[in-house]
Tab-separated table of C-alpha atoms in Angstrom:
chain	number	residue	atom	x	y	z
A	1	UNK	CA	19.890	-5.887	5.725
A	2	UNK	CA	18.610	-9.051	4.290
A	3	UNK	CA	14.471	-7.840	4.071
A	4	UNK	CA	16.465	-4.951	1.980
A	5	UNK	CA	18.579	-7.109	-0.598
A	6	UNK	CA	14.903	-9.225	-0.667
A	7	UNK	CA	12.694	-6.221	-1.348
A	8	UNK	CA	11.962	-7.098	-5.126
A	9	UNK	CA	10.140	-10.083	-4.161
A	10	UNK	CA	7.013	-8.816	-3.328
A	11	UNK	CA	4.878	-11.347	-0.706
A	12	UNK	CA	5.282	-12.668	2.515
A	13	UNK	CA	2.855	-15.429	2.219
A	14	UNK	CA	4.343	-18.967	3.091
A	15	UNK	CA	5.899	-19.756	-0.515
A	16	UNK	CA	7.597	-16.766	-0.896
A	17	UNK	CA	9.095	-17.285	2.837
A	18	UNK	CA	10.549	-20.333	1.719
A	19	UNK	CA	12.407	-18.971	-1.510
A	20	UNK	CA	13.920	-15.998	0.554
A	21	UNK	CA	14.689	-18.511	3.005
A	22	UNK	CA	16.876	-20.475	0.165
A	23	UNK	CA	18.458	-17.575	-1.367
A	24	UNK	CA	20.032	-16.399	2.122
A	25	UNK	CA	21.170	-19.648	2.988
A	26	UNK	CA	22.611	-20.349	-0.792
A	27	UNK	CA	23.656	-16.413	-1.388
A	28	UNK	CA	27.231	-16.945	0.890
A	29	UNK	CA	28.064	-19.634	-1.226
A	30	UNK	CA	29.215	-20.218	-4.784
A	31	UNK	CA	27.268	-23.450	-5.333
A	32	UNK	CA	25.309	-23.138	-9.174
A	33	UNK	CA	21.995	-22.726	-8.198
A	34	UNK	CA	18.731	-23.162	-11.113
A	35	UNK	CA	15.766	-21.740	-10.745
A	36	UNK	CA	12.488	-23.468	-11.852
A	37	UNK	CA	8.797	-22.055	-12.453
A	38	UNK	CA	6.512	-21.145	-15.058
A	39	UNK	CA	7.144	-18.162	-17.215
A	40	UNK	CA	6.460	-15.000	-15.285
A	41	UNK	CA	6.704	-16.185	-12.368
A	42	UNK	CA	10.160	-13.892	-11.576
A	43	UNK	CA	12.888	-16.238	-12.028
A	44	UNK	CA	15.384	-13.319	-13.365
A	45	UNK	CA	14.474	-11.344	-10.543
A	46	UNK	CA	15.713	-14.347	-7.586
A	47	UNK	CA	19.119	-14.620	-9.741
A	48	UNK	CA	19.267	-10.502	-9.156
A	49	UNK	CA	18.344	-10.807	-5.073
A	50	UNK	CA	20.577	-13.723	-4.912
A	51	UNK	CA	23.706	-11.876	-6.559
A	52	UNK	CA	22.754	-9.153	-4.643
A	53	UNK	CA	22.963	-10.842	-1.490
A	54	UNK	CA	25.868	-12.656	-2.342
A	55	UNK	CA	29.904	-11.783	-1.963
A	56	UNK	CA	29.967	-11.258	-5.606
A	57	UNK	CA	27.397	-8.041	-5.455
A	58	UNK	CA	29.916	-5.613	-6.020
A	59	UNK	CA	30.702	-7.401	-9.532
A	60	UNK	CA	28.656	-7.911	-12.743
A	61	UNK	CA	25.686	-9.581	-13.024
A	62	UNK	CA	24.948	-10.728	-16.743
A	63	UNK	CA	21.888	-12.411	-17.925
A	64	UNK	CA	21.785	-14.098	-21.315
A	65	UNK	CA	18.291	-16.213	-22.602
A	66	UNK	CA	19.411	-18.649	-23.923
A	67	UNK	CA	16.176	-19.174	-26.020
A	68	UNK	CA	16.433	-16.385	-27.833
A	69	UNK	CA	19.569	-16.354	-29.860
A	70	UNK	CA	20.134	-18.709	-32.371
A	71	UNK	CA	22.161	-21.893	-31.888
A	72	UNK	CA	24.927	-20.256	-33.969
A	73	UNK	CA	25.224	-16.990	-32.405
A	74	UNK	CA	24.906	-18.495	-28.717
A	75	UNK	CA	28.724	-19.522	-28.780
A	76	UNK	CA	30.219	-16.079	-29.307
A	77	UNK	CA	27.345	-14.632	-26.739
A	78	UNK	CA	29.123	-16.732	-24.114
A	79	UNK	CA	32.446	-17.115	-24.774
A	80	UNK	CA	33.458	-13.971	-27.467
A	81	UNK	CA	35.340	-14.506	-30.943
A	82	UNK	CA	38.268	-13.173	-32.103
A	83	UNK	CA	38.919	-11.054	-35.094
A	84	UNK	CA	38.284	-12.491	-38.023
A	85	UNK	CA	37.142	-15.833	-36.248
A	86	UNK	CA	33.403	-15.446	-39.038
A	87	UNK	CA	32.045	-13.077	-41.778
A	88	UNK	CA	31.607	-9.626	-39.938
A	89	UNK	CA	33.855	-10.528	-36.752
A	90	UNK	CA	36.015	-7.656	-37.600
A	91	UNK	CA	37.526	-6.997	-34.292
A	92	UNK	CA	37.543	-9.182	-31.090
A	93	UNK	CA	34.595	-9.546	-28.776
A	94	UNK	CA	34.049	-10.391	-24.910
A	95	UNK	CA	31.568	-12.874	-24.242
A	96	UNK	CA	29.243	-12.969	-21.363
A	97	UNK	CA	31.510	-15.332	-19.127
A	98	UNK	CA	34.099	-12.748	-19.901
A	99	UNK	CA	32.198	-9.785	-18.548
A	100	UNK	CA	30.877	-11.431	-15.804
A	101	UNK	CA	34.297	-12.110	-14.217
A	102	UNK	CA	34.057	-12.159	-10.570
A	103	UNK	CA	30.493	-11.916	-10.603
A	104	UNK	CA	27.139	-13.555	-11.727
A	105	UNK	CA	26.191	-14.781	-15.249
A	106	UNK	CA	22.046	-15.669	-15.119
A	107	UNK	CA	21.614	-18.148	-18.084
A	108	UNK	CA	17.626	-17.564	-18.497
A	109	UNK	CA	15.665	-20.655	-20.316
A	110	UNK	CA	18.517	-23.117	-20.198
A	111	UNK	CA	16.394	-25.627	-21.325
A	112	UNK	CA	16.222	-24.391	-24.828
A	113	UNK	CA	19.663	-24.672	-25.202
A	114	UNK	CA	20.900	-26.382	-28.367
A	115	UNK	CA	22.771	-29.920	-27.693
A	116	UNK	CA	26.200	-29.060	-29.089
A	117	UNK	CA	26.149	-25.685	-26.820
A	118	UNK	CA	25.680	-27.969	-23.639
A	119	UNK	CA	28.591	-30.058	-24.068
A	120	UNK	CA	30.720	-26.409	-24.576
A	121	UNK	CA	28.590	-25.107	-21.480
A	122	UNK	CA	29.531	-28.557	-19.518
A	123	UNK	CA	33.042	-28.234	-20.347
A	124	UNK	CA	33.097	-24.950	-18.880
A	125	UNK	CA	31.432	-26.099	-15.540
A	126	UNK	CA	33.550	-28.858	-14.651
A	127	UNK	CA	36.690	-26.900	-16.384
A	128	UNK	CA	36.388	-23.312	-15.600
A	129	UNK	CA	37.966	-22.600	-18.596
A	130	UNK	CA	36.696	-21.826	-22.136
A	131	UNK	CA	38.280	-20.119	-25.410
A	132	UNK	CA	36.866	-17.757	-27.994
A	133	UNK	CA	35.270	-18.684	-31.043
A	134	UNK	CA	38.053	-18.493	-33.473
A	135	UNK	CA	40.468	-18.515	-30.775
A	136	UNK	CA	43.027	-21.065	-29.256
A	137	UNK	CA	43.955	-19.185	-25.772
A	138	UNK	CA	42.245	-20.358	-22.768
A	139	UNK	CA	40.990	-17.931	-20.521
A	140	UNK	CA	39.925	-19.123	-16.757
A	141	UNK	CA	36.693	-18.385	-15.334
A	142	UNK	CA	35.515	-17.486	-12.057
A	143	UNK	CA	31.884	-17.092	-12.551
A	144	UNK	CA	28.702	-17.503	-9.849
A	145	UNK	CA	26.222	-19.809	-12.462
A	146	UNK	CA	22.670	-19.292	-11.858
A	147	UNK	CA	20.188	-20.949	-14.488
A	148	UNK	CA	16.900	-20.991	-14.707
A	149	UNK	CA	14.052	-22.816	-16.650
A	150	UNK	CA	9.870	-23.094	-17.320
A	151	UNK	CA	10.454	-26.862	-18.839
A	152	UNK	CA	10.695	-29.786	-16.563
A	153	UNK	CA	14.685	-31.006	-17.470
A	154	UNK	CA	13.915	-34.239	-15.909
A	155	UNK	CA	11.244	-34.726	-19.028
A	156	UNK	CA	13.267	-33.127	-21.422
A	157	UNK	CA	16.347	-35.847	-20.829
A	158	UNK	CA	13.917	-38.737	-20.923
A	159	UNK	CA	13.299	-37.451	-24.369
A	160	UNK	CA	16.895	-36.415	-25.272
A	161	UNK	CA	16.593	-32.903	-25.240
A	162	UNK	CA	18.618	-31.810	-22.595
A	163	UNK	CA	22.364	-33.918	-21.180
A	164	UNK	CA	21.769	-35.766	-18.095
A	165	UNK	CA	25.276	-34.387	-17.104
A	166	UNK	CA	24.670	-30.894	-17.429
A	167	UNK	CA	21.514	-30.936	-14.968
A	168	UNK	CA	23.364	-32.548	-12.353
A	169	UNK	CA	26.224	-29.915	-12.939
A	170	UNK	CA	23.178	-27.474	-12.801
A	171	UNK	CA	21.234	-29.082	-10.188
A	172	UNK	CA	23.022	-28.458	-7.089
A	173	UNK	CA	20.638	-25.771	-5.440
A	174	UNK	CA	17.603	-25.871	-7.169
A	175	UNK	CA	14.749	-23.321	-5.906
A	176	UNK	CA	11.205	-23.465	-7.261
A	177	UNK	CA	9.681	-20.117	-7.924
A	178	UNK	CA	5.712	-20.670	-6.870
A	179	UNK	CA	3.193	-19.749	-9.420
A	180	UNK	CA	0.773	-16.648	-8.632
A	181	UNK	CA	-1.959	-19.300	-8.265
A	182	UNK	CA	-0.101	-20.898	-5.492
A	183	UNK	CA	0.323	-17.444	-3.524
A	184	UNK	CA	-3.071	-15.419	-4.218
A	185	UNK	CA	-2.667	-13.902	-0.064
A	186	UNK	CA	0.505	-11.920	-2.507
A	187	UNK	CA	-1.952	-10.787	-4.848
A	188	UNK	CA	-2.965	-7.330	-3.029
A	189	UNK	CA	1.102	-6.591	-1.972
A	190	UNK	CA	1.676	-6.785	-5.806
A	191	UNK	CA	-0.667	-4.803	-7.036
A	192	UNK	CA	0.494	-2.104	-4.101
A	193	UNK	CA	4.554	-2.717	-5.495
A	194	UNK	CA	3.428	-2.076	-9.270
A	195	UNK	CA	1.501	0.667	-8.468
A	196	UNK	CA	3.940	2.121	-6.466
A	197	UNK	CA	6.187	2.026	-9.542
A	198	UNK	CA	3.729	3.477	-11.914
A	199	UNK	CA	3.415	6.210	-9.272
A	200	UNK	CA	7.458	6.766	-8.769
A	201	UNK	CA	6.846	7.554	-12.677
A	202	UNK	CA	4.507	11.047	-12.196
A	203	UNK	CA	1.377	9.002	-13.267
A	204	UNK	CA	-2.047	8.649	-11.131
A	205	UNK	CA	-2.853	5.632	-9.765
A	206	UNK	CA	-6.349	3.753	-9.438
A	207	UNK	CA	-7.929	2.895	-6.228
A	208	UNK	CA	-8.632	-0.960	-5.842
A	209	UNK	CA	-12.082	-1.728	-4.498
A	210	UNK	CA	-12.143	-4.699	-2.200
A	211	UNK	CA	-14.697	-6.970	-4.340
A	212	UNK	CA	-12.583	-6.018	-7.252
A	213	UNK	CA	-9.023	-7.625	-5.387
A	214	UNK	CA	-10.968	-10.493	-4.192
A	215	UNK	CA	-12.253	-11.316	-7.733
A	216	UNK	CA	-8.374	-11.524	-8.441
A	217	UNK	CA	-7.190	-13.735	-5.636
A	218	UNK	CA	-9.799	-15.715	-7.707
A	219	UNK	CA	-8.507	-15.271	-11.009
A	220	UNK	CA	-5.763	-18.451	-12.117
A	221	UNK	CA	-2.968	-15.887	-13.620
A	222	UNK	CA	-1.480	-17.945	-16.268
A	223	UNK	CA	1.008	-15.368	-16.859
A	224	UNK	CA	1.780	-14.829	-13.599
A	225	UNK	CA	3.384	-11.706	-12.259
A	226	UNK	CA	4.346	-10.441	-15.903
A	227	UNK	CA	0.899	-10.678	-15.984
A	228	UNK	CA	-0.727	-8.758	-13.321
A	229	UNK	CA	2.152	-6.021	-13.739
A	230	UNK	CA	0.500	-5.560	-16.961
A	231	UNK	CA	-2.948	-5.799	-15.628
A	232	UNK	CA	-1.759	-2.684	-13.436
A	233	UNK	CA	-0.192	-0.957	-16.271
A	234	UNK	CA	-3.721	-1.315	-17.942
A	235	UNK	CA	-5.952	0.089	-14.965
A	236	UNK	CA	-3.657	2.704	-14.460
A	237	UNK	CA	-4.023	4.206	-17.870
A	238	UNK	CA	-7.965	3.303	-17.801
A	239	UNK	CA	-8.568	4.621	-14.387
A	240	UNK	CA	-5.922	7.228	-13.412
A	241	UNK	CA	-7.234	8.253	-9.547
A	242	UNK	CA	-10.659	6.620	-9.829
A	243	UNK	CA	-11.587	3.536	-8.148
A	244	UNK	CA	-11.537	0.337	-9.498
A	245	UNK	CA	-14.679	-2.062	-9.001
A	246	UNK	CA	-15.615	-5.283	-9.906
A	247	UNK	CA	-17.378	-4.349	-12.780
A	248	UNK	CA	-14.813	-1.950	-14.226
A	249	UNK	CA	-11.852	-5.254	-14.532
A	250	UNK	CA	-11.725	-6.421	-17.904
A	251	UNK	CA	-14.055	-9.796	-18.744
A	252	UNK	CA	-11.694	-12.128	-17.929
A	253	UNK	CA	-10.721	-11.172	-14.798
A	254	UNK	CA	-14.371	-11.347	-13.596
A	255	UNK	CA	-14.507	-14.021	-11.553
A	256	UNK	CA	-17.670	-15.705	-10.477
A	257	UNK	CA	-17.415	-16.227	-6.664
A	258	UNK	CA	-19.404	-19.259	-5.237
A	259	UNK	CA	-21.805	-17.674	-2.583
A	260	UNK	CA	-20.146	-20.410	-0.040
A	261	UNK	CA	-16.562	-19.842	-0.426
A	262	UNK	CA	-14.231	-18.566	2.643
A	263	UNK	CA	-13.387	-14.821	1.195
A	264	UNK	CA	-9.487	-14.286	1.219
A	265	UNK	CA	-8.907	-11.141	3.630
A	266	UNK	CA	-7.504	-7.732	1.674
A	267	UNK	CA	-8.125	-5.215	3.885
A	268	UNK	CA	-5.870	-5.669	7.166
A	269	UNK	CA	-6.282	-2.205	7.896
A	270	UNK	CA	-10.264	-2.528	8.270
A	271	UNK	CA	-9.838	-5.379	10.364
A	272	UNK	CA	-7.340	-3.000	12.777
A	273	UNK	CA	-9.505	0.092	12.474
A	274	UNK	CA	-12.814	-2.136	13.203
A	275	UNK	CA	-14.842	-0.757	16.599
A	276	UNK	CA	-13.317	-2.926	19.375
A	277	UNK	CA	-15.501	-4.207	22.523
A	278	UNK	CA	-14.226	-2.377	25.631
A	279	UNK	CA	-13.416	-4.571	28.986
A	280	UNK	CA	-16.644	-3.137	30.101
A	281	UNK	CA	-19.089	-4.634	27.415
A	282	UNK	CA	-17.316	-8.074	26.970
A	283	UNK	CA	-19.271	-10.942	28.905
A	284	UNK	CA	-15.998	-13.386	29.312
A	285	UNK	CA	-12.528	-13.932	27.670
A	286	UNK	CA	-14.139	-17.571	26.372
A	287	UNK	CA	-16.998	-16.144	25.083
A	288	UNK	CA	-15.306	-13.236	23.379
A	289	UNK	CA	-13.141	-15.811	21.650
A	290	UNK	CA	-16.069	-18.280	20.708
A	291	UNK	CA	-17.934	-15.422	19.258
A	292	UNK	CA	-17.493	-13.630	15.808
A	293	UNK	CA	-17.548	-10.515	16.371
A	294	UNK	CA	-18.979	-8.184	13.289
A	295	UNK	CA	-17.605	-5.235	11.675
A	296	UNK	CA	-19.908	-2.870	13.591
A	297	UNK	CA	-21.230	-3.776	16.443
A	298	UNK	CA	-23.545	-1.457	16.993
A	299	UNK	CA	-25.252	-2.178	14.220
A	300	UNK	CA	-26.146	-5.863	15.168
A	301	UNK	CA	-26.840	-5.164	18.257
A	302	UNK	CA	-29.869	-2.472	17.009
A	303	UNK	CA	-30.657	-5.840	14.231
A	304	UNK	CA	-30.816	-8.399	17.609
A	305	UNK	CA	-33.406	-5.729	19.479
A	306	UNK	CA	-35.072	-5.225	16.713
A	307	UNK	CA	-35.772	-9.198	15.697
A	308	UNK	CA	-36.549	-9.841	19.303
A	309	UNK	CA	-39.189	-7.542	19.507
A	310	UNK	CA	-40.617	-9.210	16.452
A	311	UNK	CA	-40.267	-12.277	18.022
A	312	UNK	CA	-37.123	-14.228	16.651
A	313	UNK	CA	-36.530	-15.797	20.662
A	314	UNK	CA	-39.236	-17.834	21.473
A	315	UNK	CA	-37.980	-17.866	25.423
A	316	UNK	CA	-36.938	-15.043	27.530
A	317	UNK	CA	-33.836	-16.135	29.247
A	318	UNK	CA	-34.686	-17.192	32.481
A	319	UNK	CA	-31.529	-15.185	35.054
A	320	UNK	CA	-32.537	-16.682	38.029
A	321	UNK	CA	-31.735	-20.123	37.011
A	322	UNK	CA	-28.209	-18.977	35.111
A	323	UNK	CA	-27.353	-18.260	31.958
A	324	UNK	CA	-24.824	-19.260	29.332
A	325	UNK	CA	-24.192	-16.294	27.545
A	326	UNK	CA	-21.923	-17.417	24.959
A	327	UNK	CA	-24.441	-20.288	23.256
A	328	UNK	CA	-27.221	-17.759	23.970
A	329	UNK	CA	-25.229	-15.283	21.842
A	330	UNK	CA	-24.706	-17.369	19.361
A	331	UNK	CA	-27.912	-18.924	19.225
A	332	UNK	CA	-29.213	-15.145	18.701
A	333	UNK	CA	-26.837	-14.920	15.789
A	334	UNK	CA	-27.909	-17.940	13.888
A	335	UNK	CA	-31.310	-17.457	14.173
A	336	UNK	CA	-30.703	-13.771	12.791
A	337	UNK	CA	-29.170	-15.413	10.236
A	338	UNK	CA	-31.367	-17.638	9.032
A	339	UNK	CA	-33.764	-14.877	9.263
A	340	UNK	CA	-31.947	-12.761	7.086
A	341	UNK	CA	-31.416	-14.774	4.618
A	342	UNK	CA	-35.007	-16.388	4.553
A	343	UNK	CA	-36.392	-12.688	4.041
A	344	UNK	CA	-33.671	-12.378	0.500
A	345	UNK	CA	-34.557	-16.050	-0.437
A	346	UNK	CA	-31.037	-16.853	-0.115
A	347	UNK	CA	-29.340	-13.668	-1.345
A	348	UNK	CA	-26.330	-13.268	0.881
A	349	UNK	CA	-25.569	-9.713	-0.539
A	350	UNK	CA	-29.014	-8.523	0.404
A	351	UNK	CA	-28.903	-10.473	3.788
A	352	UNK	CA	-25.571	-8.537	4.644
A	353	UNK	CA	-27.443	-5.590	4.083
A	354	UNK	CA	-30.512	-5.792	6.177
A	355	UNK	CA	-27.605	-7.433	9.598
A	356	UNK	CA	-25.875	-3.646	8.357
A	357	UNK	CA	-22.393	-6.228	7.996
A	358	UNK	CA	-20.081	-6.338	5.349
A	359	UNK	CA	-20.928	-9.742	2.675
A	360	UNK	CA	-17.195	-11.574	3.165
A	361	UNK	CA	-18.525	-11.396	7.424
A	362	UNK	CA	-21.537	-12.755	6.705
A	363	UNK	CA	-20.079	-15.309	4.354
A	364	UNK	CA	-17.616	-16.499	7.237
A	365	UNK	CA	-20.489	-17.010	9.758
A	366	UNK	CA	-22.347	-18.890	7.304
A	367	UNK	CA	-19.989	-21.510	6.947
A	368	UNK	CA	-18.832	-21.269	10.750
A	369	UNK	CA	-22.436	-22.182	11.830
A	370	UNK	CA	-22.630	-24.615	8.606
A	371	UNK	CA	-25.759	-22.400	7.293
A	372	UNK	CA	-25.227	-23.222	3.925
């Protein structure tokens, strides 16, 4: 029940463990919780999963951003007016504590909350009680609080923006939302959600290569997941049902990859369907687990028949006085290696070729053998 109330946040990397983690243990409660991260990052959607989750789901959940109604206006968002209570208030209005009775009220970008509306918003806190604007009647208020901010508050009081008071009243259950940076093993379970949305819509779809992903586990996202939801939006339109390469992402997502770096896996499901060494074939349980084994083995073992009949192993292996088969193995593969990539001058990609294995394999043995 819980992975269902939790299915909006995408990722099951280590960060995003930890915030599901917090919003279960905080959801049974009615402790104010606020929500930090950059913008993007999916703040609103944690206050939706955690009302969701809570005892309060079957009630209202009311967001309000605070940092985008004026100062003025942000009184009789929260709390109503009465008739007559300013010029135009011609009948008598709920306010969002009002309609969120029983339930959740999400106050988005707290920090950019004017001064004299966080001493009314403190009140209210350690009260539970507010009036209308215009109005003398107090009306008690049984609200879930969940706020959430891209400013540091902490900064923002040392500077006397923001009441010391109110971010302790705030404070009690803070949860950081990670930035996509921090989570690029997400990246490719993101992409899959958006699409997924996109495709609930009627519209095609494009088809991800894997050098075009990896380029994006590269990429810094500044705007985070609002970001890459548009990015989909984008390559859906572009390339409905066509595949997406590298070459086909827009500029800035082109990301130069250092010929040494440790490749980020995207494709479990080539991993799984990858040709597996029978019982048969395998020399020892220690060696299979010392050794790398490629993407087709086949393949490298026509490239190690091939190089030794050109000479590659100086000494035949010598059976009647033993054998270790798992440095001799890897002994082979090294020196294929190095021959593979003396032939391309370097070039990994062309290397990869001629050992018929895929570049991120190749990559990985390079810096496993320390080839670089």
């Amino acid at each position: 029940m819980s992975q269902e109330l939790l299915s909006s946040l995408v990722g099951d990397g280590p960060a995003m463990q930890k915030v599901k983690k917090l919003i279960l243990q905080v959801a049974q409660t009615d402790a104010t919780v606020l929500i930090l991260g950059e913008s993007g990052t999916g703040k609103e959607v944690v206050a939706q999963c955690l009302h969701s989750a809570s005892a309060r789901s079957g009630k209202a959940f009311v967001p309000i951003n605070c940092g985008a109604i004026p100062g003025e206006l942000l009184e009789s968002e929260l709390f109503g007016h009465e008739k007559g209570a300013f010029t135009g208030a011609i009948t008598a209005r709920k306010g969002r504590f009002e309609m969120a009775e029983k339930g959740t009220i999400f106050l988005d970008e707290i920090g950019d909350m004017p001064l004299p509306m966080q001493v009314k918003l403190l009140r209210v806190l350690q009260e539970r009680s507010y009036e209308r604007v215009g109005g003398n009647k107090s009306f008690q208020c049984d609200v879930r609080v969940v706020a959430a901010t891209h400013r540091d508050l902490e900064d923002n009081i040392a500077d006397g923006t923001f009441r010391e008071d109110l971010f302790y009243r705030l404070n009690v259950f803070p949860i950081e939302m990670p930035a996509l940076r921090e989570r690029r093993e997400d990246i490719p379970a993101l992409f899959n959600f958006m699409f997924q949305k996109i495709q609930e819509n009627g519209r095609l779809i494009p088809k991800m290569t894997e050098k075009a992903l990896i380029a994006l586990q590269h990429y810094d996202w500044p705007g985070n997941v609002r970001e890459l939801g548009n990015l989909a939006e984008r390559l859906s339109i572009l390339f409905p049902d066509l595949p997406v390469d590298y070459d086909d992402l827009p500029s800035r997502y082109q990301v130069t990859l250092p010929e040494d770096v440790e490749l980020i896996k995207v494709k479990a499901a080539e991993l799984e369907s990858a040709p597996e060494v029978s019982v048969a074939e395998q020399p020892s349980t220690e060696a299979s687990d010392s050794i790398s084994v490629v993407d087709n083995q086949k393949n490298e073992q026509s490239s190690v028949q091939d190089s030794a009949s050109d000479g590659i192993f100086n000494n035949a292996p010598n059976l009647n006085e033993g054998l270790d088969l798992k440095s001799y193995l890897v002994e082979m593969e090294v020196q294929l290696i190095q021959k593979a990539l003396s032939q391309t001058d370097g070039n990994v990609s062309q290397a990869a070729k001629l050992l018929q294995t895929n570049r991120t394999t190749l990559v990985e043995k390079i810096r496993k053998y320390d080839l670089s």
